[in-house]
Amino acid sequence: MPAFKTLDDLNHIAGKRVLVRVDLNVPVSEGRVTDATRIERVASTIRELSDKGAKVILLAHFGRPKGQPVGDMSLSLIASAVEDVLDRAVFFATDCIGAPAEDAIARMNNGDILLLENTRFHKGEEKNEADFTAALARNGDIYVNDAFSAAHRAHASTEGLAHHLPAYAGRTMQAELEALEKGLGNPSRPVVAIVGGAKVSTKIDLLMNLVKKVDALVIGGGMANTFLAAQGIDVGKSLCEHDLADTARKIMAEAEGAGCSIILPVDGVVAREFKAGAANETVAIDVIPSDAMVLDVGPRSVEKVNDWITKAQTLVWNGPLGAFEIEPFDAATVSAARHAAERTRSGQLVSVAGGGDTVSALHHAGVAEDFTYISTAGGAFLEWMEGKELPGVAVLSK
Ligand SMILES: Nc1ncnc2c1ncn2[C@@H]1O[C@H](COP(=O)(O)OP(=O)(O)OP(=O)(O)O)[C@@H](O)[C@H]1O
Ligand SMILES: O=C(O)[C@H](O)COP(=O)(O)O
């Protein structure tokens, strides 16, 4: 793992202005934050810096306002949720640069916490413009990046600032990078990856990268159908990207060349309707009725997946094995999740998972707390699984 500085390297910071990039891009409904996980994840960094007497100045984006102020994307809507999580006062400035920011910072006492308005209200943020970055940098002495989930963006507040100020990884960034290193960087073997979800098309780069890194790749969910169809199996009315048959064959050939076992379903739970409680039956994968669709992998397949989880020392998971939102098609995902959780609890498995639906599925199975690490990142986690360099991480290690 590339070396980077952490908060352990930051001493004597009382009175210093620390610009902390956090990810406050949280779901909001009717003015209320409906999931504060991302805020909870950055709380330890904020508290630690504040306890050391730093003036903690939070930088974040919210939504995609495209370089201009948009009312319902104001971080003023999130400030009280940050206060609730921290149980400390959080001041707010109506702009992240210029007089509003400077005046608010001038009023700060040591240990105070200030949230600056959405960085994406300025065009310079996403363009990583030199003038805008310099304007942000003028408000700080030190830069801490605690937003792994925004580190795939080379923006002023996620990348540019590290060229202007001494740069450090916050506690969440540090934990995420350490967990990901255990997952794919330098993992204990065998490493098994489970990739599921709806479509192959959104995960081609990810699959191509994984077959080079893992010992076994379990393919489930809707995307398994594309692989099965590419092998000449009739998948009936199942979700299937027939035009990606060549891509699927290429991924399988790459896997063979790299010595990675591809584990495809050998049976499936099929139904005629995509709805909870729909009449269903379990069939062998080569006799899928032409008017039915596979909505979950079957029990024999789950047994195979669980055998691989038993053999594995490391598990990386993105995408559910079936349509887990509608019962009973959650069965395979729940079974594999619980088995992985049990192995993790007993210290025999390092388990790392990410992806919005994946995290929901693990919560649904009641085991999200038991995994070694659950990433709150969406795009950044996927790009990491694709083997891409994340600009916000790369710059910290320079
Ligand atoms: N056999 C199937 N047929 C149809 N849809 C399926 C099937 N198996 C899984 N899915 C769907 O795949 C979706 C989840 O896949 P996705 O790739 O989006 O997961 P993710 O990467 O964890 O989530 P996100 O994209 O939100 O980060 C779910 O909505 C689920 O219903
Ligand atoms: O929600 C996310 O995944 C991050 O906050 C990044 O947001 P973005 O996709 O709008 O850059």
PDB file of N, CA, C and O in Angstrom, residues 1-6 9 167-169 174 177-178 181 392-398:
ATOM      1  N   MET A   1       0.853  -1.190   0.000  1.00  0.00           N
ATOM      2  CA  MET A   1       0.000   0.000   0.000  1.00  0.00           C
ATOM      3  C   MET A   1       0.890   1.242   0.000  1.00  0.00           C
ATOM      4  O   MET A   1       1.840   1.305   0.759  1.00  0.00           O
ATOM      5  N   PRO A   2       0.589   2.245  -0.834  1.00  0.00           N
ATOM      6  CA  PRO A   2       1.404   3.454  -0.831  1.00  0.00           C
ATOM      7  C   PRO A   2       1.359   4.109   0.544  1.00  0.00           C
ATOM      8  O   PRO A   2       0.324   4.113   1.198  1.00  0.00           O
ATOM      9  N   ALA A   3       2.502   4.658   0.962  1.00  0.00           N
ATOM     10  CA  ALA A   3       2.552   5.270   2.287  1.00  0.00           C
ATOM     11  C   ALA A   3       1.835   6.616   2.256  1.00  0.00           C
ATOM     12  O   ALA A   3       1.924   7.349   1.277  1.00  0.00           O
ATOM     13  N   PHE A   4       1.126   6.916   3.311  1.00  0.00           N
ATOM     14  CA  PHE A   4       0.512   8.234   3.410  1.00  0.00           C
ATOM     15  C   PHE A   4       0.519   8.643   4.875  1.00  0.00           C
ATOM     16  O   PHE A   4       0.603   7.798   5.767  1.00  0.00           O
ATOM     17  N   LYS A   5       0.451   9.958   5.110  1.00  0.00           N
ATOM     18  CA  LYS A   5       0.467  10.428   6.487  1.00  0.00           C
ATOM     19  C   LYS A   5      -0.941  10.379   7.073  1.00  0.00           C
ATOM     20  O   LYS A   5      -1.920  10.602   6.347  1.00  0.00           O
ATOM     21  N   THR A   6      -1.015  10.095   8.367  1.00  0.00           N
ATOM     22  CA  THR A   6      -2.319  10.026   9.030  1.00  0.00           C
ATOM     23  C   THR A   6      -2.352  11.047  10.171  1.00  0.00           C
ATOM     24  O   THR A   6      -1.364  11.751  10.415  1.00  0.00           O
ATOM     25  N   ASP A   9       0.494  11.533  12.568  1.00  0.00           N
ATOM     26  CA  ASP A   9       1.651  12.372  12.225  1.00  0.00           C
ATOM     27  C   ASP A   9       1.392  13.853  12.491  1.00  0.00           C
ATOM     28  O   ASP A   9       2.248  14.694  12.213  1.00  0.00           O
ATOM     29  N   ALA A 167      -0.647  17.391   3.534  1.00  0.00           N
ATOM     30  CA  ALA A 167      -1.869  16.576   3.371  1.00  0.00           C
ATOM     31  C   ALA A 167      -1.814  15.285   4.193  1.00  0.00           C
ATOM     32  O   ALA A 167      -0.782  14.612   4.228  1.00  0.00           O
ATOM     33  N   TYR A 168      -2.941  14.953   4.816  1.00  0.00           N
ATOM     34  CA  TYR A 168      -3.036  13.784   5.682  1.00  0.00           C
ATOM     35  C   TYR A 168      -4.329  13.024   5.390  1.00  0.00           C
ATOM     36  O   TYR A 168      -5.328  13.618   5.008  1.00  0.00           O
ATOM     37  N   ALA A 169      -4.293  11.696   5.628  1.00  0.00           N
ATOM     38  CA  ALA A 169      -5.520  10.899   5.540  1.00  0.00           C
ATOM     39  C   ALA A 169      -6.219  10.955   6.890  1.00  0.00           C
ATOM     40  O   ALA A 169      -5.589  10.800   7.931  1.00  0.00           O
ATOM     41  N   GLN A 174      -8.162   6.316   6.252  1.00  0.00           N
ATOM     42  CA  GLN A 174      -7.135   5.367   6.674  1.00  0.00           C
ATOM     43  C   GLN A 174      -7.743   3.962   6.841  1.00  0.00           C
ATOM     44  O   GLN A 174      -7.209   2.973   6.320  1.00  0.00           O
ATOM     45  N   LEU A 177      -8.669   2.475   3.424  1.00  0.00           N
ATOM     46  CA  LEU A 177      -7.505   2.042   2.642  1.00  0.00           C
ATOM     47  C   LEU A 177      -6.879   0.786   3.250  1.00  0.00           C
ATOM     48  O   LEU A 177      -6.454  -0.117   2.528  1.00  0.00           O
ATOM     49  N   GLU A 178      -6.862   0.720   4.575  1.00  0.00           N
ATOM     50  CA  GLU A 178      -6.294  -0.478   5.209  1.00  0.00           C
ATOM     51  C   GLU A 178      -7.166  -1.700   4.924  1.00  0.00           C
ATOM     52  O   GLU A 178      -6.661  -2.787   4.653  1.00  0.00           O
ATOM     53  N   GLU A 181      -6.759  -2.748   1.310  1.00  0.00           N
ATOM     54  CA  GLU A 181      -5.461  -3.395   1.132  1.00  0.00           C
ATOM     55  C   GLU A 181      -5.558  -4.870   1.530  1.00  0.00           C
ATOM     56  O   GLU A 181      -5.059  -5.754   0.839  1.00  0.00           O
ATOM     57  N   GLY A 392      -7.754  11.100  -5.457  1.00  0.00           N
ATOM     58  CA  GLY A 392      -7.727  11.620  -4.083  1.00  0.00           C
ATOM     59  C   GLY A 392      -6.864  10.785  -3.151  1.00  0.00           C
ATOM     60  O   GLY A 392      -6.390  11.270  -2.133  1.00  0.00           O
ATOM     61  N   VAL A 393      -6.666   9.517  -3.505  1.00  0.00           N
ATOM     62  CA  VAL A 393      -5.799   8.643  -2.713  1.00  0.00           C
ATOM     63  C   VAL A 393      -4.354   8.807  -3.197  1.00  0.00           C
ATOM     64  O   VAL A 393      -3.431   8.966  -2.397  1.00  0.00           O
ATOM     65  N   ALA A 394      -4.194   8.800  -4.521  1.00  0.00           N
ATOM     66  CA  ALA A 394      -2.845   8.876  -5.101  1.00  0.00           C
ATOM     67  C   ALA A 394      -2.114  10.125  -4.600  1.00  0.00           C
ATOM     68  O   ALA A 394      -0.939  10.063  -4.239  1.00  0.00           O
ATOM     69  N   VAL A 395      -2.821  11.242  -4.533  1.00  0.00           N
ATOM     70  CA  VAL A 395      -2.163  12.499  -4.162  1.00  0.00           C
ATOM     71  C   VAL A 395      -1.736  12.496  -2.687  1.00  0.00           C
ATOM     72  O   VAL A 395      -0.765  13.150  -2.315  1.00  0.00           O
ATOM     73  N   LEU A 396      -2.427  11.737  -1.868  1.00  0.00           N
ATOM     74  CA  LEU A 396      -2.054  11.663  -0.450  1.00  0.00           C
ATOM     75  C   LEU A 396      -0.752  10.906  -0.255  1.00  0.00           C
ATOM     76  O   LEU A 396      -0.044  11.090   0.713  1.00  0.00           O
ATOM     77  N   SER A 397      -0.484   9.997  -1.199  1.00  0.00           N
ATOM     78  CA  SER A 397       0.707   9.163  -1.017  1.00  0.00           C
ATOM     79  C   SER A 397       1.931   9.768  -1.694  1.00  0.00           C
ATOM     80  O   SER A 397       3.000   9.179  -1.691  1.00  0.00           O
ATOM     81  N   LYS A 398       1.741  10.957  -2.316  1.00  0.00           N
ATOM     82  CA  LYS A 398       2.892  11.562  -2.997  1.00  0.00           C
ATOM     83  C   LYS A 398       3.707  12.398  -2.023  1.00  0.00           C
ATOM     84  O   LYS A 398       3.179  12.948  -1.099  1.00  0.00           O
TER      85      LYS A 398
END
